Tab-separated table of N, CA, C and O in Angstrom:
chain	number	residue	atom	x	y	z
J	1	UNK	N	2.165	-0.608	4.660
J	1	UNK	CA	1.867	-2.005	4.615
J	1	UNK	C	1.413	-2.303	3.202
J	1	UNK	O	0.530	-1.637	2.662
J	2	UNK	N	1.943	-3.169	2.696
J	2	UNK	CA	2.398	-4.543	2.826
J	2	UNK	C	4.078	-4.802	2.862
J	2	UNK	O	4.760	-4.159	2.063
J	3	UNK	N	4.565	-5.498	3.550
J	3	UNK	CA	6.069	-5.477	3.803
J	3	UNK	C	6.202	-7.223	2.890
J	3	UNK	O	5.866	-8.264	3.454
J	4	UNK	N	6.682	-7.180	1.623
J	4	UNK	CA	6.990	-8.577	1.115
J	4	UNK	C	8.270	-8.727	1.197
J	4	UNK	O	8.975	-7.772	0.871
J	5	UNK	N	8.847	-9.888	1.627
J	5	UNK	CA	10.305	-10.091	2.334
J	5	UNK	C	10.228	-11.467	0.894
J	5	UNK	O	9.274	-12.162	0.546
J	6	UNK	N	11.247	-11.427	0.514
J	6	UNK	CA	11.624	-12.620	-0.774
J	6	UNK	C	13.238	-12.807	-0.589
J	6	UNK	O	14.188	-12.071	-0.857
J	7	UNK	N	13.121	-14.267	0.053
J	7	UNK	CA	13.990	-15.015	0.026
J	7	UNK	C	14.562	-15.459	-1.413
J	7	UNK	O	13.818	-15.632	-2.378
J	8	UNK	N	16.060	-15.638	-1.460
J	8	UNK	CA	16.520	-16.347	-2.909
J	8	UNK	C	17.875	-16.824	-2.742
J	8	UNK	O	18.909	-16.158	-2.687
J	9	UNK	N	17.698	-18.229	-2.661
J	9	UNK	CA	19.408	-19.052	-2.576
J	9	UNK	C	19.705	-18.229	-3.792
J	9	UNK	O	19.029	-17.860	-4.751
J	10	UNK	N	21.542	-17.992	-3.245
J	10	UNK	CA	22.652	-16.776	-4.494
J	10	UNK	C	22.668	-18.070	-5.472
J	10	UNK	O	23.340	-17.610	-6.395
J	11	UNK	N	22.356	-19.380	-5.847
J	11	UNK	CA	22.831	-20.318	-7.576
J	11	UNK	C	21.307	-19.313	-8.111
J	11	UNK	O	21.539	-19.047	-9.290
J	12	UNK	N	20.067	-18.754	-7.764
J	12	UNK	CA	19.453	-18.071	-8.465
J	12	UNK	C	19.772	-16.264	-8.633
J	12	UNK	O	19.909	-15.591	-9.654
J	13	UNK	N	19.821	-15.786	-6.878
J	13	UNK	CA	20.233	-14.783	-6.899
J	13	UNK	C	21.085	-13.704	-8.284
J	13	UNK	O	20.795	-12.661	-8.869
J	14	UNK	N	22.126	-14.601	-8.318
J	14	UNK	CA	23.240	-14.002	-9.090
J	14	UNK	C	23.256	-14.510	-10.661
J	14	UNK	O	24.277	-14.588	-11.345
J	15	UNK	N	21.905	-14.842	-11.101
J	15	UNK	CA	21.620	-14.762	-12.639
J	15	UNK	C	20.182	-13.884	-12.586
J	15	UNK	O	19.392	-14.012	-13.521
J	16	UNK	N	19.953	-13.222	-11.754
J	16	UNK	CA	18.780	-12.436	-11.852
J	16	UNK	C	18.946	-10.818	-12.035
J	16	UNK	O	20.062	-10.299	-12.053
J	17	UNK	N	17.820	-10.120	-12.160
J	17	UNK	CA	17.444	-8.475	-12.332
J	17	UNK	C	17.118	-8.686	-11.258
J	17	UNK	O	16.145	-9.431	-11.144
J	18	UNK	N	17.719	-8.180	-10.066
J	18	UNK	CA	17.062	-7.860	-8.590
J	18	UNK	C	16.265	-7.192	-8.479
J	18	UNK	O	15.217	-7.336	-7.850
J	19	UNK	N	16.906	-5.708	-9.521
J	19	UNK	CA	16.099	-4.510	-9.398
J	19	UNK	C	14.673	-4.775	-9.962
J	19	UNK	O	13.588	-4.491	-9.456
J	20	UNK	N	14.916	-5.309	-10.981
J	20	UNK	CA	13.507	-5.502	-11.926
J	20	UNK	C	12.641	-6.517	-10.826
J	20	UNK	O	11.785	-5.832	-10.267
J	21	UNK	N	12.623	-7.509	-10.499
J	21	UNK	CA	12.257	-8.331	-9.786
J	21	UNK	C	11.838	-7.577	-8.512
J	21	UNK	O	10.800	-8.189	-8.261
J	22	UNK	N	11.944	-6.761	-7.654
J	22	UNK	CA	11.874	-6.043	-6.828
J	22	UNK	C	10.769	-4.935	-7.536
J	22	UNK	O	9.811	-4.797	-6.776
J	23	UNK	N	10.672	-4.323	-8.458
J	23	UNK	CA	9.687	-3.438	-8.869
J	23	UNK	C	8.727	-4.212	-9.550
J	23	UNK	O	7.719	-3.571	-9.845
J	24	UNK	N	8.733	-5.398	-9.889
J	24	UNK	CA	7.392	-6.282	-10.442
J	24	UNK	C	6.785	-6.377	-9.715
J	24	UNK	O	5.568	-6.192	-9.745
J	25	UNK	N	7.566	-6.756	-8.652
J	25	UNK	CA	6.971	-7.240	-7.344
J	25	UNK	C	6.084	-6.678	-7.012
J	25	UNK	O	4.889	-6.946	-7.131
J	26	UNK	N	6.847	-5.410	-6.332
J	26	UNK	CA	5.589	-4.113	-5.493
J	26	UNK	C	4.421	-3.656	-6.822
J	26	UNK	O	3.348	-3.283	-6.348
J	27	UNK	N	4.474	-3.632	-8.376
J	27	UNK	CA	3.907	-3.537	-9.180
J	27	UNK	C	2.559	-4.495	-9.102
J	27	UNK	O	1.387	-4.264	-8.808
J	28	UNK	N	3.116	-5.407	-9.414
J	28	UNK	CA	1.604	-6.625	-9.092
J	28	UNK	C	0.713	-6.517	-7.523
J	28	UNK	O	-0.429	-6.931	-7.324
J	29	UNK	N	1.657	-5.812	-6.493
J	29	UNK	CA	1.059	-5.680	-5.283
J	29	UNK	C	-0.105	-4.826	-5.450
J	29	UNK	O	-1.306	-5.078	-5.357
J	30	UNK	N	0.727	-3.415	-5.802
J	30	UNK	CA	-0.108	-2.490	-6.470
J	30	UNK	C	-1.065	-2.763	-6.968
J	30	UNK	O	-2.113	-2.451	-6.403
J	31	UNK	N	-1.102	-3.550	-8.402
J	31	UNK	CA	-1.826	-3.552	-9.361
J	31	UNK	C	-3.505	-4.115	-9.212
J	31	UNK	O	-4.375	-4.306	-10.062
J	32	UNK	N	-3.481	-4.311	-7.354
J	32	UNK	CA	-4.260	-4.887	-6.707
J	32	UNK	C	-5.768	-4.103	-6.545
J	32	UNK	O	-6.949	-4.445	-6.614
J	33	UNK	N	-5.049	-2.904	-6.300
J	33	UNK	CA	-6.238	-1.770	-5.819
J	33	UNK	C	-6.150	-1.992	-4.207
J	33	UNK	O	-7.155	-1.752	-3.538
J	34	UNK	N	-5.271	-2.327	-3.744
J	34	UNK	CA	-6.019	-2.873	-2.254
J	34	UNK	C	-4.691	-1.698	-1.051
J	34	UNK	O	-4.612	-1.507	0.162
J	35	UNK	N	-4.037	-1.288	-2.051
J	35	UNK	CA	-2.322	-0.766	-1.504
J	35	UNK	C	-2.249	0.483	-1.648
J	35	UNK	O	-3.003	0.799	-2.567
J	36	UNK	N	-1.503	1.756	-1.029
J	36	UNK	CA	-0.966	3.019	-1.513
J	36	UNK	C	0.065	2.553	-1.668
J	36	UNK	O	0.613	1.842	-0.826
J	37	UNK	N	0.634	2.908	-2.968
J	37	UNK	CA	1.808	2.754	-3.703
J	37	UNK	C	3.122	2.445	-2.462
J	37	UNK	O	3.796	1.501	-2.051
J	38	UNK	N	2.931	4.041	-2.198
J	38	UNK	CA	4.601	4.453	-0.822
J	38	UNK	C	4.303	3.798	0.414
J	38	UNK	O	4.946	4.191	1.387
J	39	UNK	N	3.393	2.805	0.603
J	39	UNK	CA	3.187	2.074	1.828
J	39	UNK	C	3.822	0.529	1.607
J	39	UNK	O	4.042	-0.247	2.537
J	40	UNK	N	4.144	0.161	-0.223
J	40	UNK	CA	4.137	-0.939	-0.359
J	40	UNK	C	5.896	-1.141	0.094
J	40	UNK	O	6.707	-0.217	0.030
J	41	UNK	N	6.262	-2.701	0.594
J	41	UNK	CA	7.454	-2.322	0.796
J	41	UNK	C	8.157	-3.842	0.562
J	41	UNK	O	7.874	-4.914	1.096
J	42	UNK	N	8.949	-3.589	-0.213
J	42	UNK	CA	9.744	-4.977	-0.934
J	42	UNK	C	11.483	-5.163	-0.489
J	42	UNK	O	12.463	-4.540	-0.898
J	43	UNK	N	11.372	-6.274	0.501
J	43	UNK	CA	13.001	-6.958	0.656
J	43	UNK	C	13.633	-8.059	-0.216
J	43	UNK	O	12.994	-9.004	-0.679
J	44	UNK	N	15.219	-7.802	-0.430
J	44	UNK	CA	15.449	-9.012	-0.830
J	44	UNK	C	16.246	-9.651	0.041
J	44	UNK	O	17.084	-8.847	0.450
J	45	UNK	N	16.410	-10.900	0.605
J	45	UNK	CA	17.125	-11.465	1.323
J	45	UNK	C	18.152	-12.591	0.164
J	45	UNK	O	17.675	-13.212	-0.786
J	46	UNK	N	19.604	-12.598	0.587
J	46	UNK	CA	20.017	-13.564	-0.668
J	46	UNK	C	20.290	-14.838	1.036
J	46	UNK	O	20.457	-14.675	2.244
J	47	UNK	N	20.169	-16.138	-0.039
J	47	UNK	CA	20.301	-16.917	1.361
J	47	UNK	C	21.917	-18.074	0.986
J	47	UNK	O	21.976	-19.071	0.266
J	48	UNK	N	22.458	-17.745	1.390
J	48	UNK	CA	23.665	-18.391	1.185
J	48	UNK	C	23.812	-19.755	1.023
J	48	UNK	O	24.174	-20.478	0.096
J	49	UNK	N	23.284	-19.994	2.642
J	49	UNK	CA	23.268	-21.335	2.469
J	49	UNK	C	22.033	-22.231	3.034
J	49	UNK	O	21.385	-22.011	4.057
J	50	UNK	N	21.891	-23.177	2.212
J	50	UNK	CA	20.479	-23.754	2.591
J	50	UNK	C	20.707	-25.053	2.808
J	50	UNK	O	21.919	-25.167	2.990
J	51	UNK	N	20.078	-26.286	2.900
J	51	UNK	CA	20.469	-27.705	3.149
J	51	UNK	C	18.880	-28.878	3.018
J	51	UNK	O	17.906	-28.804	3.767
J	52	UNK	N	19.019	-29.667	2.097
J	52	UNK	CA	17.126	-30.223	1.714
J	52	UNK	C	17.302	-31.483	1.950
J	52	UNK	O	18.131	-32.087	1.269
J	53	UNK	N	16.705	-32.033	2.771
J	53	UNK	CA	16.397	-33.811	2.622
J	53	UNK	C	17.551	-33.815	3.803
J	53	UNK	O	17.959	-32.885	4.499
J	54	UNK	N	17.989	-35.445	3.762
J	54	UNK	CA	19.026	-36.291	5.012
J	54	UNK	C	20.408	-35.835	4.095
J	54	UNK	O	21.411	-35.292	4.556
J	55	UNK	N	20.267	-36.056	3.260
J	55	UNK	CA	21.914	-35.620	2.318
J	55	UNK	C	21.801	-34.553	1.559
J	55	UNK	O	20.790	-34.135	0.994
J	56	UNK	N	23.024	-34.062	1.562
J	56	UNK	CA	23.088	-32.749	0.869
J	56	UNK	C	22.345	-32.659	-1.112
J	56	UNK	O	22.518	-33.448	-2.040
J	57	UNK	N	21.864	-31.869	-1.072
J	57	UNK	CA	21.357	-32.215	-2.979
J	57	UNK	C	21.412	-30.477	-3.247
J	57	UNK	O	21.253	-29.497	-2.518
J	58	UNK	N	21.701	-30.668	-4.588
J	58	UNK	CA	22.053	-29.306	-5.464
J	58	UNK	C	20.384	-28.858	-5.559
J	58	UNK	O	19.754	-29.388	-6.473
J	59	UNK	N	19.757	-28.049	-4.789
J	59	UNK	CA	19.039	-27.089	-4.751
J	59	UNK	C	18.586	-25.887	-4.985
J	59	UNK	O	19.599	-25.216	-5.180
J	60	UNK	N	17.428	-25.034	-5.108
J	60	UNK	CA	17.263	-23.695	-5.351
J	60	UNK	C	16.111	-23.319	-4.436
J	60	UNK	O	15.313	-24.179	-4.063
J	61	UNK	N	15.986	-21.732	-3.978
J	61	UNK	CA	14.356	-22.013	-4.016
J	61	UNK	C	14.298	-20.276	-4.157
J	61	UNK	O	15.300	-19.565	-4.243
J	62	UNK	N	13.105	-19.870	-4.158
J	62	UNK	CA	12.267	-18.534	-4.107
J	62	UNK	C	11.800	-18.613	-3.223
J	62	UNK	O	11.916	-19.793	-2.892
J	63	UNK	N	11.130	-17.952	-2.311
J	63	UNK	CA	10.442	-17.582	-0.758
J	63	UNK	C	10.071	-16.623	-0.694
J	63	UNK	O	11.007	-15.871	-0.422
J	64	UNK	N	9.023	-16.021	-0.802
J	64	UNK	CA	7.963	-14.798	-0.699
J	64	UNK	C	6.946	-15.033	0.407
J	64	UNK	O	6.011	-15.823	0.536
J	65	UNK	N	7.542	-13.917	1.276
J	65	UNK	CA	6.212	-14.048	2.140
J	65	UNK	C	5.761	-12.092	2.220
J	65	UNK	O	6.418	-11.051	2.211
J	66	UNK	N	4.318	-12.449	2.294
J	66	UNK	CA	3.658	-10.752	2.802
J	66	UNK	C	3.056	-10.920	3.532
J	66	UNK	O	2.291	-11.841	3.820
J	67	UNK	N	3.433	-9.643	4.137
J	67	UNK	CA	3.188	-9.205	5.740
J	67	UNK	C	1.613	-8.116	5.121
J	67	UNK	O	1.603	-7.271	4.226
J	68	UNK	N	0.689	-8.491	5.836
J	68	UNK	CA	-0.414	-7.414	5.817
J	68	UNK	C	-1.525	-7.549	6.723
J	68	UNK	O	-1.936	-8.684	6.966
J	69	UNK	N	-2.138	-6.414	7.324
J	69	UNK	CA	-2.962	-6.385	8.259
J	69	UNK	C	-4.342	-7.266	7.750
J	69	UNK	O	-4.770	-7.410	6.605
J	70	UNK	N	-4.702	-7.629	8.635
J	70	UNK	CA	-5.955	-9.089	8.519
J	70	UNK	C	-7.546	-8.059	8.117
J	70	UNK	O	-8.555	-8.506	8.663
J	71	UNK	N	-7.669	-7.300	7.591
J	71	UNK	CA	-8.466	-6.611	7.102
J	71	UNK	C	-8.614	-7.094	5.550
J	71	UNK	O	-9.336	-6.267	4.992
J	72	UNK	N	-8.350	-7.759	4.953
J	72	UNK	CA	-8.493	-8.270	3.730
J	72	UNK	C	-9.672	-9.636	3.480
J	72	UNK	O	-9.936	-10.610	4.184
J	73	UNK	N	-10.215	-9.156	2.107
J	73	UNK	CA	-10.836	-10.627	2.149
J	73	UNK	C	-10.460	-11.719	1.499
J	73	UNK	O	-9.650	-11.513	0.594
J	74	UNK	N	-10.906	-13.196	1.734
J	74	UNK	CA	-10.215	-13.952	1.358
J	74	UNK	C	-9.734	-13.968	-0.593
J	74	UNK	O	-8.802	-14.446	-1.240
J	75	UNK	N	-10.726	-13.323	-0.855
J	75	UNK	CA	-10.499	-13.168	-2.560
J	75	UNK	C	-9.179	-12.625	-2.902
J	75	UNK	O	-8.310	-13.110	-3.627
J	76	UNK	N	-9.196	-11.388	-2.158
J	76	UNK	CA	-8.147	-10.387	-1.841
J	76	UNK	C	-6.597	-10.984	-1.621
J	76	UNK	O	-5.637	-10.576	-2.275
J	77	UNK	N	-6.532	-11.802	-0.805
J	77	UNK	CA	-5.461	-12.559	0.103
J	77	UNK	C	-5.287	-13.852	-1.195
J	77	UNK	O	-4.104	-14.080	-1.451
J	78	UNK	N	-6.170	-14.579	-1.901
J	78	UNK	CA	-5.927	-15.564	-2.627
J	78	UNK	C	-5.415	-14.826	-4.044
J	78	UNK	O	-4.590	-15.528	-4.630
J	79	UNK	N	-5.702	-13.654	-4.672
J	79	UNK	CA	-5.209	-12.707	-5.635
J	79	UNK	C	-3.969	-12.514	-5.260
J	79	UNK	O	-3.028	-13.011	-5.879
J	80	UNK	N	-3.769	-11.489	-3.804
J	80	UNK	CA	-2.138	-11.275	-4.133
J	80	UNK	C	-1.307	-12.503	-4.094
J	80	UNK	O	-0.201	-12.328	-4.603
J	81	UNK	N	-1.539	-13.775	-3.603
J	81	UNK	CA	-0.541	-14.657	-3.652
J	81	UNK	C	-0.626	-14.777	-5.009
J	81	UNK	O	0.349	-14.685	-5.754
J	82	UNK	N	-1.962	-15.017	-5.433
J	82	UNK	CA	-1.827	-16.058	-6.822
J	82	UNK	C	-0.664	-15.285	-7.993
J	82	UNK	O	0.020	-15.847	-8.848
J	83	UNK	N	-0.770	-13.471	-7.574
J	83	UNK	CA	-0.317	-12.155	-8.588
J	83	UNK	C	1.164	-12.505	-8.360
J	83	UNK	O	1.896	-12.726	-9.325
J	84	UNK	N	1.755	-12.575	-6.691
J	84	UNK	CA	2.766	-12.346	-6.610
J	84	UNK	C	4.045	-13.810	-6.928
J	84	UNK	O	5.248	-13.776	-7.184
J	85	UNK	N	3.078	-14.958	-6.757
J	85	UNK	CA	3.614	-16.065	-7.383
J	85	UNK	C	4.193	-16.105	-9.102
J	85	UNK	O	5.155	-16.730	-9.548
J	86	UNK	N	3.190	-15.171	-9.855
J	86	UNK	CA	3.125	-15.365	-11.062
J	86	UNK	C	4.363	-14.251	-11.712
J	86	UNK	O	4.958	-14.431	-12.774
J	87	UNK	N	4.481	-13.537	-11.139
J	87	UNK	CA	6.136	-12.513	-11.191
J	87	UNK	C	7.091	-13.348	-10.778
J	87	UNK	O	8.065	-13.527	-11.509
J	88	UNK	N	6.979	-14.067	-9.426
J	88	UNK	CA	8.535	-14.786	-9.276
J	88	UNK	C	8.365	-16.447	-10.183
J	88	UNK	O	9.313	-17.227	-10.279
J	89	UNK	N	7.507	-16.615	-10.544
J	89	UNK	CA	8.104	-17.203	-11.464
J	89	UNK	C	8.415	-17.003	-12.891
J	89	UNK	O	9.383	-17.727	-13.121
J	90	UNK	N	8.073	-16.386	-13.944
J	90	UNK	CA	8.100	-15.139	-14.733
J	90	UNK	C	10.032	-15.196	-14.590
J	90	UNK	O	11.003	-15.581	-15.242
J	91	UNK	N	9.701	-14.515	-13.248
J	91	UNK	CA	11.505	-13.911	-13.471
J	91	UNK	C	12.640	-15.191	-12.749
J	91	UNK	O	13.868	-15.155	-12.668
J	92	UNK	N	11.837	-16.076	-12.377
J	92	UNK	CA	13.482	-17.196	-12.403
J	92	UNK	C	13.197	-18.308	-12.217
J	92	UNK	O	13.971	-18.921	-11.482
J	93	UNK	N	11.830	-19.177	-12.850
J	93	UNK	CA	11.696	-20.299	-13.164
J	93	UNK	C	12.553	-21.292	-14.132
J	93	UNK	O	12.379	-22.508	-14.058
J	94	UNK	N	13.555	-20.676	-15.110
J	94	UNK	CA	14.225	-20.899	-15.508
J	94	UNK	C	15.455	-21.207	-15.284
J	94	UNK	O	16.238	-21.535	-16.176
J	95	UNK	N	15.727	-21.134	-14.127
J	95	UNK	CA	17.365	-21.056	-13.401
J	95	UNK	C	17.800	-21.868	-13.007
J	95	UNK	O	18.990	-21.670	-12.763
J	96	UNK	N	17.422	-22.912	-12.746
J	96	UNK	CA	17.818	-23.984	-11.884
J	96	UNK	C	16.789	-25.427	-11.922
J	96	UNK	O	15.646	-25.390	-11.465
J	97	UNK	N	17.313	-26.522	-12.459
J	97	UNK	CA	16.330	-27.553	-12.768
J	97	UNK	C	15.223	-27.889	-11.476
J	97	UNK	O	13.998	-28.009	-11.430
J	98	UNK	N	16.272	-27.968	-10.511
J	98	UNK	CA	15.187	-28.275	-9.047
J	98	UNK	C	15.157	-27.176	-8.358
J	98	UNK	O	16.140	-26.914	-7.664
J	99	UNK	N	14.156	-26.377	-8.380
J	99	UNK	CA	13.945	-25.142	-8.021
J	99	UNK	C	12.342	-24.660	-6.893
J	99	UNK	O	11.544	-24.000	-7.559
J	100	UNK	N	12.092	-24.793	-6.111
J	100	UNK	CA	11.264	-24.358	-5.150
J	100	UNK	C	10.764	-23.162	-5.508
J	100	UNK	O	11.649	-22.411	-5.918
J	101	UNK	N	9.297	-22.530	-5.512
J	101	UNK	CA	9.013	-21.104	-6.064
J	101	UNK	C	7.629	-21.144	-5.023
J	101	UNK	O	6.793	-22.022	-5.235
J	102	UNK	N	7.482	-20.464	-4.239
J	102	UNK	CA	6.411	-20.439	-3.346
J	102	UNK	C	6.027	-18.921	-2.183
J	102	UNK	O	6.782	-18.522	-1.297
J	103	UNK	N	5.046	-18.491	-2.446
J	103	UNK	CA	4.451	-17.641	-2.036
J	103	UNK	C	3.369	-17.613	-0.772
J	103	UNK	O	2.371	-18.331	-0.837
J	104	UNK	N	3.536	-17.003	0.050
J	104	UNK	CA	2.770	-17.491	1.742
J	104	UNK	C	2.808	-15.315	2.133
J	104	UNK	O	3.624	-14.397	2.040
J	105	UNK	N	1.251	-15.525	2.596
J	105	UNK	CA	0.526	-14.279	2.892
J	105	UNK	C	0.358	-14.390	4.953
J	105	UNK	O	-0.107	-15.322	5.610
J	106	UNK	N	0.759	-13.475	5.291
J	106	UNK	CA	0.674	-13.980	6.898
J	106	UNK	C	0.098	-12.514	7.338
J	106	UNK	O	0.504	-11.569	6.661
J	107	UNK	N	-0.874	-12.212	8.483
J	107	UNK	CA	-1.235	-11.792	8.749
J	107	UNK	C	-0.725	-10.723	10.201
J	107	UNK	O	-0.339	-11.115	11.302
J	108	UNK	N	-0.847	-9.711	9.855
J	108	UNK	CA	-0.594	-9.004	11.179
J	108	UNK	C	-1.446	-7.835	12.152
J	108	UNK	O	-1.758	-6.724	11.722
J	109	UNK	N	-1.691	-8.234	13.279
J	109	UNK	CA	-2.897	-7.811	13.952
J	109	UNK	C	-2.662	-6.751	14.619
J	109	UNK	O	-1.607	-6.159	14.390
J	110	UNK	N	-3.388	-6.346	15.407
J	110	UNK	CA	-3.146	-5.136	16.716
J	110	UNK	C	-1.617	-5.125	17.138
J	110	UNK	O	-0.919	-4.126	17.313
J	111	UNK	N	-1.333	-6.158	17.236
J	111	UNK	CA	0.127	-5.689	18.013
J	111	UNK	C	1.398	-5.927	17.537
J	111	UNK	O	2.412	-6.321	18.115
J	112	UNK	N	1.126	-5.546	16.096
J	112	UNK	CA	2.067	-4.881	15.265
J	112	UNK	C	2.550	-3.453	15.708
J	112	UNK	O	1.726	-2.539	15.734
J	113	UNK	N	3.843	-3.233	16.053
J	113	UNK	CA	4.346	-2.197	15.979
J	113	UNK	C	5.245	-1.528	15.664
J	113	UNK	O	6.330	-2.104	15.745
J	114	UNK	N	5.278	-0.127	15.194
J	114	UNK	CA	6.502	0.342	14.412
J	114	UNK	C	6.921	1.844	14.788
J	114	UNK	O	6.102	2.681	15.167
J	115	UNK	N	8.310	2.089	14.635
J	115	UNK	CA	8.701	3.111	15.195
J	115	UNK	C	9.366	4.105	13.418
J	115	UNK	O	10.290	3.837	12.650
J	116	UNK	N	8.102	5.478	13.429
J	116	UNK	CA	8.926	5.851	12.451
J	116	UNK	C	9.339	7.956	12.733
J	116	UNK	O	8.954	8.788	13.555
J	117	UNK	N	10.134	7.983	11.714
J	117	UNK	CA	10.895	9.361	12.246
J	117	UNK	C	9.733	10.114	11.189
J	117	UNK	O	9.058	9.662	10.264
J	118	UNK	N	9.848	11.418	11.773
J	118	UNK	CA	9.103	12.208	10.804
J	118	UNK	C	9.811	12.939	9.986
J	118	UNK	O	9.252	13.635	9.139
């Protein structure tokens, strides 16, 4: 844990460093003190197609959300957004004039569960 899932319409997707963007990522997670490195865990989702307002308009956005157990304090929880906001925009605030860039921390409790192989 932490599982950060980052959404990205492909008009940004496909002028970006995925890879790089993907290791900033878990980097600033890290850089927290709050994480073991090999627990941290970074998706990219590309989103094809999206649709904003009553009529169609030439759009973008970024979408970061982290998944982490509710054992954190609020300092804690207001840091990694503020950390992990400040990488995705860094790496593609530039891409697209109307562009969405937003970061959301959600919590996961007891009945989280996961199945892993040894």
């Amino acid at each position: 844990m932490p599982h950060c899932v980052i959404e990205i319409t492909e008009k940004i997707i496909q002028k970006l460093d995925t890879s790089t963007l993907m290791k900033d990522s878990a980097q600033a997670i890290y850089s927290l003190n709050c994480f073991q490195a090999n627990d941290i865990k970074v998706r990219l989702i590309p989103i094809e197609y999206s649709f904003m307002g009553i009529e169609e308009e030439d759009h973008a956005f970024v979408a970061a959300e982290i998944f982490i157990f509710d054992n954190k304090t609020k300092e804690q929880v207001n840091l990694l957004s503020d950390t992990l906001q400040a990488v995705l925009e860094k790496h593609c605030k530039s891409f697209h004039p109307k562009l969405s860039i937003k970061t959301r921390v959600s919590f996961l409790n007891e009945h989280y569960k996961r199945f892993k192989t040894i």
